[in-house]
Coordinates of C-alpha atoms in Angstrom, one line a residue:
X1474 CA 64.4 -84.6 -48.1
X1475 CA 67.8 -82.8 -47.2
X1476 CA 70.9 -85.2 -46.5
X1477 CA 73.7 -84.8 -44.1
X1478 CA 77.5 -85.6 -45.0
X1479 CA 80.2 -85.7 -43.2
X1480 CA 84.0 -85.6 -44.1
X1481 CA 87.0 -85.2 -42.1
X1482 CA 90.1 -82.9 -43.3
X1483 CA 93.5 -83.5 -41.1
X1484 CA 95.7 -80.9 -40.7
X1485 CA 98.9 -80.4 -38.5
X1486 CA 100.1 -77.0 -39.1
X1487 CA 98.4 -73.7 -40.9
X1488 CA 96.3 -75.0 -44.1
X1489 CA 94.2 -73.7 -46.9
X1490 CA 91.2 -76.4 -48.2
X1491 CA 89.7 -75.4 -51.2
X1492 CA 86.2 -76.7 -51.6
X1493 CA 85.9 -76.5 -55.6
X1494 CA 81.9 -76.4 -56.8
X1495 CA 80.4 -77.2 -59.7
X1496 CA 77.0 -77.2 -61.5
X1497 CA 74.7 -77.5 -64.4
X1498 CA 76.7 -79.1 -67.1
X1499 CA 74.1 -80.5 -68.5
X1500 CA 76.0 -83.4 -70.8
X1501 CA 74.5 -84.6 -73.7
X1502 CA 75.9 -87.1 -76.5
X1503 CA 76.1 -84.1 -78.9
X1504 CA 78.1 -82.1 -76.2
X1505 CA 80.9 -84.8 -76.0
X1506 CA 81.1 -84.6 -79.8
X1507 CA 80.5 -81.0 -81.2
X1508 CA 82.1 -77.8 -79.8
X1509 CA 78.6 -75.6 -80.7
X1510 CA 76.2 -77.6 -78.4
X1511 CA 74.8 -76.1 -75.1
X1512 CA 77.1 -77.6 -72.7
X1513 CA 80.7 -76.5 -73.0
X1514 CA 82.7 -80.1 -72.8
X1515 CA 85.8 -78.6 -72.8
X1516 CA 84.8 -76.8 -70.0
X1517 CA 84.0 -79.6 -67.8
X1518 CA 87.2 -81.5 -68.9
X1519 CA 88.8 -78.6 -67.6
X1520 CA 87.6 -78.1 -64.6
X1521 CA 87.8 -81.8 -63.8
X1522 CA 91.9 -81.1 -64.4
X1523 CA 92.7 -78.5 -62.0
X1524 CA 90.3 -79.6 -59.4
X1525 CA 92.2 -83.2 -59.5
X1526 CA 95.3 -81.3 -59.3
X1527 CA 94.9 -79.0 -56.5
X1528 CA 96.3 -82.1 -53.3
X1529 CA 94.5 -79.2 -51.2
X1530 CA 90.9 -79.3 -52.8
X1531 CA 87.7 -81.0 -52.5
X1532 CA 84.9 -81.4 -55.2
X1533 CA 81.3 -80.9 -54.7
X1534 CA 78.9 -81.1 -57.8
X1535 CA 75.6 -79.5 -57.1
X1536 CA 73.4 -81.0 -59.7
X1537 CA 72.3 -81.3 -63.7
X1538 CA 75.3 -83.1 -64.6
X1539 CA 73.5 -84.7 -67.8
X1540 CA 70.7 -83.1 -69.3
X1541 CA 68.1 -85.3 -68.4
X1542 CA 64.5 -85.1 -67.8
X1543 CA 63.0 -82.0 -65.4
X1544 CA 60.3 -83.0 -63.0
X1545 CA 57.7 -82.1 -65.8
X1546 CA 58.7 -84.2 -68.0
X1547 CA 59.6 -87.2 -65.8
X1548 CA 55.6 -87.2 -64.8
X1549 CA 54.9 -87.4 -68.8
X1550 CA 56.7 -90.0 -69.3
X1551 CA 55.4 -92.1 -66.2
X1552 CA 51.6 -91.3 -67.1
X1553 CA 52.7 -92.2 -70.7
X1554 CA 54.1 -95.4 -69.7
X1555 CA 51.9 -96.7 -66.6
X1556 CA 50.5 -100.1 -68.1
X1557 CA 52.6 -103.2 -67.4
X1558 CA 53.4 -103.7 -71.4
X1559 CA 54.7 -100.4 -71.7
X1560 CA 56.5 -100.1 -68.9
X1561 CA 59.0 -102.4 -70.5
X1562 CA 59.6 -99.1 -72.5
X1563 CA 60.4 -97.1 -69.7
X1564 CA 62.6 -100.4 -68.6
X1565 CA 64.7 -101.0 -71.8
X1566 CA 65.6 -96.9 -72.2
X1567 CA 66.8 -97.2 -68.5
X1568 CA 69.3 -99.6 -69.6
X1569 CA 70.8 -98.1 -72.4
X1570 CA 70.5 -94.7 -71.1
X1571 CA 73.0 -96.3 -67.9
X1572 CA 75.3 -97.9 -70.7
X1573 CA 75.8 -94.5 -71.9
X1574 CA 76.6 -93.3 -68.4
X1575 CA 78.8 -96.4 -68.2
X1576 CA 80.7 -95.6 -71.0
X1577 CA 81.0 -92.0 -71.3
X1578 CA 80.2 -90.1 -68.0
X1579 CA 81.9 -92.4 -65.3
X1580 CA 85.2 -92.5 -67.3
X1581 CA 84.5 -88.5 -67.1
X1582 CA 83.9 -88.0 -63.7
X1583 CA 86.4 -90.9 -62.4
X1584 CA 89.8 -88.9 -62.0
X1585 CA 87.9 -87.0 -59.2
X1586 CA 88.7 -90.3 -57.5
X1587 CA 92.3 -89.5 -57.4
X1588 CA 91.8 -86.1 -55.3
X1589 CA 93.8 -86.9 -51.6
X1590 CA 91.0 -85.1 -49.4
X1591 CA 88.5 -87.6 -51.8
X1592 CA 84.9 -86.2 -52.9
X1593 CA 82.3 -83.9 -50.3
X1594 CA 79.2 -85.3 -52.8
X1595 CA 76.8 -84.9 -55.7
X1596 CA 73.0 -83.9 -55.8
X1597 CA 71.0 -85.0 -58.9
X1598 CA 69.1 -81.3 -59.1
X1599 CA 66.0 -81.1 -61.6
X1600 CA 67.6 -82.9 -64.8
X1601 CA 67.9 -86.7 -63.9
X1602 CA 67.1 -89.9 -65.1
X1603 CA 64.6 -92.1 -63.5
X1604 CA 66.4 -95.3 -64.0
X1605 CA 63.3 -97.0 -62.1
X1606 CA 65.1 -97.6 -58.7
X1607 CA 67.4 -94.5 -58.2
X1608 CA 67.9 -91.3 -60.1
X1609 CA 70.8 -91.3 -62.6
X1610 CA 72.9 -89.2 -60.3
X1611 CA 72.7 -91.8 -57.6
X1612 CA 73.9 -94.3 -60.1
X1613 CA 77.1 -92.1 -61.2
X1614 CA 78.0 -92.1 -57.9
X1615 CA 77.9 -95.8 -56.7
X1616 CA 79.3 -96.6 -60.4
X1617 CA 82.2 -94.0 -59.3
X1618 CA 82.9 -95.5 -55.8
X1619 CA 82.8 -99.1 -57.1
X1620 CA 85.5 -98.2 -59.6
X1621 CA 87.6 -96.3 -57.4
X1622 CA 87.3 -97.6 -54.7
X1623 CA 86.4 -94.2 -53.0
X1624 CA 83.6 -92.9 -51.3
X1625 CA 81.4 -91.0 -54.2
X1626 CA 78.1 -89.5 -51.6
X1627 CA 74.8 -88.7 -53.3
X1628 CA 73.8 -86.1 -51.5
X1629 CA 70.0 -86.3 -52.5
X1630 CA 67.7 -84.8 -55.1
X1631 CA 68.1 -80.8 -53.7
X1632 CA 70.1 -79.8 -50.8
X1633 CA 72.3 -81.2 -48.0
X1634 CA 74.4 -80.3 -45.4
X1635 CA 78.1 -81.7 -44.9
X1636 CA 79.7 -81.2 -41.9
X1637 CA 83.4 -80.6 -42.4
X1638 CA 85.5 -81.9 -39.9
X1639 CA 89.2 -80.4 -39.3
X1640 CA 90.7 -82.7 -37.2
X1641 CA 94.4 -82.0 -35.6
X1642 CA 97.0 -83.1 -33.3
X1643 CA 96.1 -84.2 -29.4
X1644 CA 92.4 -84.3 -30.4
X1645 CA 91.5 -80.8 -31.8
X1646 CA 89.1 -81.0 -34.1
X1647 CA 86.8 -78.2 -35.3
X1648 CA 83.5 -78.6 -37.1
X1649 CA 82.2 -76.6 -39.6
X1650 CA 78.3 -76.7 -41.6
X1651 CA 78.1 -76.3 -45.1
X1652 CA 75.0 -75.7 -46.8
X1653 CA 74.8 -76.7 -50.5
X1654 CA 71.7 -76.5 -52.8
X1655 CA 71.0 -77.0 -56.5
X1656 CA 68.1 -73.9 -56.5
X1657 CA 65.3 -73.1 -58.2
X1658 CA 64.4 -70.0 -60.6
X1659 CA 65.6 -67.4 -62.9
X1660 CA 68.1 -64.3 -61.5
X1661 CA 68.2 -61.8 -64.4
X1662 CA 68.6 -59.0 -62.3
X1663 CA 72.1 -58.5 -60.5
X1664 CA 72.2 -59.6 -56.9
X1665 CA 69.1 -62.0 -56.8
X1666 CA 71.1 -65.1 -57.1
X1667 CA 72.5 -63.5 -53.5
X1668 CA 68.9 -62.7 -52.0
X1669 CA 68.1 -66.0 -52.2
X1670 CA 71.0 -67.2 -50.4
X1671 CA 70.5 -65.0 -47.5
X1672 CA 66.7 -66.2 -47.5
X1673 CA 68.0 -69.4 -47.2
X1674 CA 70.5 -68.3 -44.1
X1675 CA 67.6 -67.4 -42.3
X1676 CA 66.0 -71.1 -42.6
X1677 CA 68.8 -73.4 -42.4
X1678 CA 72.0 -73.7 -40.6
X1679 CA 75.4 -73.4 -42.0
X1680 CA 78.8 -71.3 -41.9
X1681 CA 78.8 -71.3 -45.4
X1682 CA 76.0 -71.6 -48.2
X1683 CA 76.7 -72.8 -51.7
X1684 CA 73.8 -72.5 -54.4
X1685 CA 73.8 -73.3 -58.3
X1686 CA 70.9 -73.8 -60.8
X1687 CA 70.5 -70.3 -62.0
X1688 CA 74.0 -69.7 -63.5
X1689 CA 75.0 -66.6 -62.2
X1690 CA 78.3 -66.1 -60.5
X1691 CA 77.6 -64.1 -57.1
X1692 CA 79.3 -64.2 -53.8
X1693 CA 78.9 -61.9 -50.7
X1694 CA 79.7 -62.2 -47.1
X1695 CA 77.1 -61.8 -43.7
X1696 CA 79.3 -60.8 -40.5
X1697 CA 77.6 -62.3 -37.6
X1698 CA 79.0 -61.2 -34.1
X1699 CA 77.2 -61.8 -30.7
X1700 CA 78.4 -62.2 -26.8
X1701 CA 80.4 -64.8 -25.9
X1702 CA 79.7 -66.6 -22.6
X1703 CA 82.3 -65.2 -20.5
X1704 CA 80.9 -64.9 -16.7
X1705 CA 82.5 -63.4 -14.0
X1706 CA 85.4 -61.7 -16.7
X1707 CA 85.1 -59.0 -19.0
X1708 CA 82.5 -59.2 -21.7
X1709 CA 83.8 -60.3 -25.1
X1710 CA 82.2 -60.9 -28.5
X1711 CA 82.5 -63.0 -30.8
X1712 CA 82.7 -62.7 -34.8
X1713 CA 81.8 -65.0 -37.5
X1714 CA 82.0 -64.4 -41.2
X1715 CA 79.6 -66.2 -43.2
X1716 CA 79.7 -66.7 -47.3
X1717 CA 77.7 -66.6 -49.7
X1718 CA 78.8 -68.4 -52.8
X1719 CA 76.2 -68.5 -56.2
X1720 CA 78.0 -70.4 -59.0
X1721 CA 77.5 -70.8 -62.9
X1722 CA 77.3 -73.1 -65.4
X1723 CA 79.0 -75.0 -68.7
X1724 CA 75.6 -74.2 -70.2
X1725 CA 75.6 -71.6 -73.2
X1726 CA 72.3 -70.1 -73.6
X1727 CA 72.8 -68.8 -76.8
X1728 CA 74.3 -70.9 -79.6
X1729 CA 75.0 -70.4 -83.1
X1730 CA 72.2 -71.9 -84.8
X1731 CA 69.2 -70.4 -87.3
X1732 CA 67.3 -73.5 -86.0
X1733 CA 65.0 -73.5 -82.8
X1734 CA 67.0 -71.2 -80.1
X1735 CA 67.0 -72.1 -76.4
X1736 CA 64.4 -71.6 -74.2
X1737 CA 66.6 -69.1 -73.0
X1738 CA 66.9 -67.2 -76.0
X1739 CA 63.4 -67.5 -76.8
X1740 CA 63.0 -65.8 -73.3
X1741 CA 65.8 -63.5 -74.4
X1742 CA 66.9 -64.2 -70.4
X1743 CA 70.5 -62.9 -69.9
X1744 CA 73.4 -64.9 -71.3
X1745 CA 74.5 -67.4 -68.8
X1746 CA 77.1 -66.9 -66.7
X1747 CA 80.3 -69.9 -67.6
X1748 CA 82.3 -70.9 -64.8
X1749 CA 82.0 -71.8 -60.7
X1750 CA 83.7 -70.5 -57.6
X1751 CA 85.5 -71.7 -54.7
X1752 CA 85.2 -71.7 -51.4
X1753 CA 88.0 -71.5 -49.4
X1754 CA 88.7 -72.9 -45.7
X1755 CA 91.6 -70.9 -44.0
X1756 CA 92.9 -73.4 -41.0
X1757 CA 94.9 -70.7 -38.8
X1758 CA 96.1 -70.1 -35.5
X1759 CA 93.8 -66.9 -33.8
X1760 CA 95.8 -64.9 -31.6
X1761 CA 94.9 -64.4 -28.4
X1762 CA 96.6 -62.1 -25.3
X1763 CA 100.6 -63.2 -24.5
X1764 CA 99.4 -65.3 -21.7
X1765 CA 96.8 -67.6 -23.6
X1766 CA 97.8 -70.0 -26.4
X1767 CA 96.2 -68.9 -29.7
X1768 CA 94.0 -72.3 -30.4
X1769 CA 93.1 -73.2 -34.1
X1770 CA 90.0 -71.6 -36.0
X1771 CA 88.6 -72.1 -39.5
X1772 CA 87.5 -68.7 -41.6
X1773 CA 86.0 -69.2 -44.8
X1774 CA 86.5 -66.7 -47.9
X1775 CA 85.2 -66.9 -51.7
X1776 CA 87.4 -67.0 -55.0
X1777 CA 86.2 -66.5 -58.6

């Protein structure tokens, strides 16, 4: 089931938010020690730098951030596991799977506390860990808000909406629907990763749509116009740019290594593609004839 967000950015004068995503990284205990394993640490450590850094930006993380069990193998384990005695199993690796979490993914994650505009929200995605009462994404987040003292949403399993809310002097305040969704599926070919995001514009509502999961970096823009309701004047339109933002990963699908490939070598699927995107949220004045005052409006744009 989808979730709804909501976070408020002020702003008194012209601004520029930037809405920093990231996705799939995919952590493992080797990855935090060895600079040849799937997930590229430094990487993450990076991006967790500048994103903390920019007094302008807010982080969303749209999934796999430890590379958990996928729905597949979650069901294994829980048919494995049903009886009451071993159960306790399932039980006892819950709790040192969350002391690992404890000691080295919170600490990770925590500086996003710091950020000014604080954090839009995490989703779990497909790799999780059933800790028996929430998924191990839900856990990094309350863990993160108890320690900082900031709010940390989990935004769900899959997809949400967060409502942005740009809130000005003498009660202006314009909202704006963002879309975010971990995905599902392979894009080999260039441009699917963006095909999927305009299928998903036609089914759920947004200004802006933010997808992840299948590691390509791909953004394009839809220009929406339509009449504005303007009786007894002249007719007007009206104009609405909506983007499209697909982001990577800090997954390598091919690593050095004469043992067992990846699934995505074995597949011989195309390499992924490292990094994110932003989003970007202009707050400007629009300008209007002399005689009108030019009132405030939000325009999203993409950077890679």
């Amino acid at each position: 089931m989808a979730w709804i967000e909501y976070i408020t950015v002020p702003f008194q004068a012209k601004r520029t938010i930037r809405i920093h995503a990231a996705a799939d990284f995919q952590i493992t205990p080797q990855s935090l020690t060895s600079n040849n394993s799937q997930c590229d640490i430094r990487m993450v450590k990076s991006w967790i730098k500048d994103t903390v850094s920019d007094k302008d930006g807010i982080a969303v993380i749209l999934g796999d951030c430890t590379d958990d069990d996928r729905p597949s193998t979650r069901n294994i384990r829980r048919a494995a596991f049903a009886d009451r005695e071993r159960r306790e199993v399932m039980t006892n690796d819950a709790i040192r799977f969350a002391k690992w979490l404890d000691d080295e993914i919170i600490p990770l994650f925590l500086p996003l506390g710091e950020m000014p505009l604080g954090f839009m929200g995490m989703l779990a995605g497909h790799h999780w860990y059933d800790l028996e009462s929430m998924t191990s994404a839900q856990y990094i987040c309350m863990e993160l808000s108890k320690k900082s003292k900031r709010p940390f949403p989990y935004l769900g399993e899959m997809s949400a909406w967060v409502w942005l809310k740009f809130k000005g002097a003498a009660n202006t305040a314009i909202l704006r629907l963002i879309h975010v969704q971990h995905g599902v599926g392979s894009s080999q070919a260039v441009g699917s990763a963006l095909k999927k995001l305009e299928k998903a514009r036609l089914s759920f509502d947004g200004d802006a749509f933010i997808r992840a999961h299948d590691t390509a970096r791909e953004a394009a823009k839809i220009d929406v116009i339509g009449p504005r309701y303007n009786p007894g004047h002249e007719p007007k339109l009206k104009h609405r740019t909506i983007p499209l933002l697909n982001i990577g990963s800090a997954t390598r699908s091919y690593t050095l290594t004469k043992d067992k490939p990846t699934y995505s070598e074995q597949a011989m699927m195309r390499p992924n593609s490292m990094g994110w995107g932003t989003l970007i949220a202009d707050v400007e004045r629009v300008s209007k004839s002399e005689d009108e005052p030019a009132p405030w409006d939000v325009q999203f744009r993409v950077e890679m």
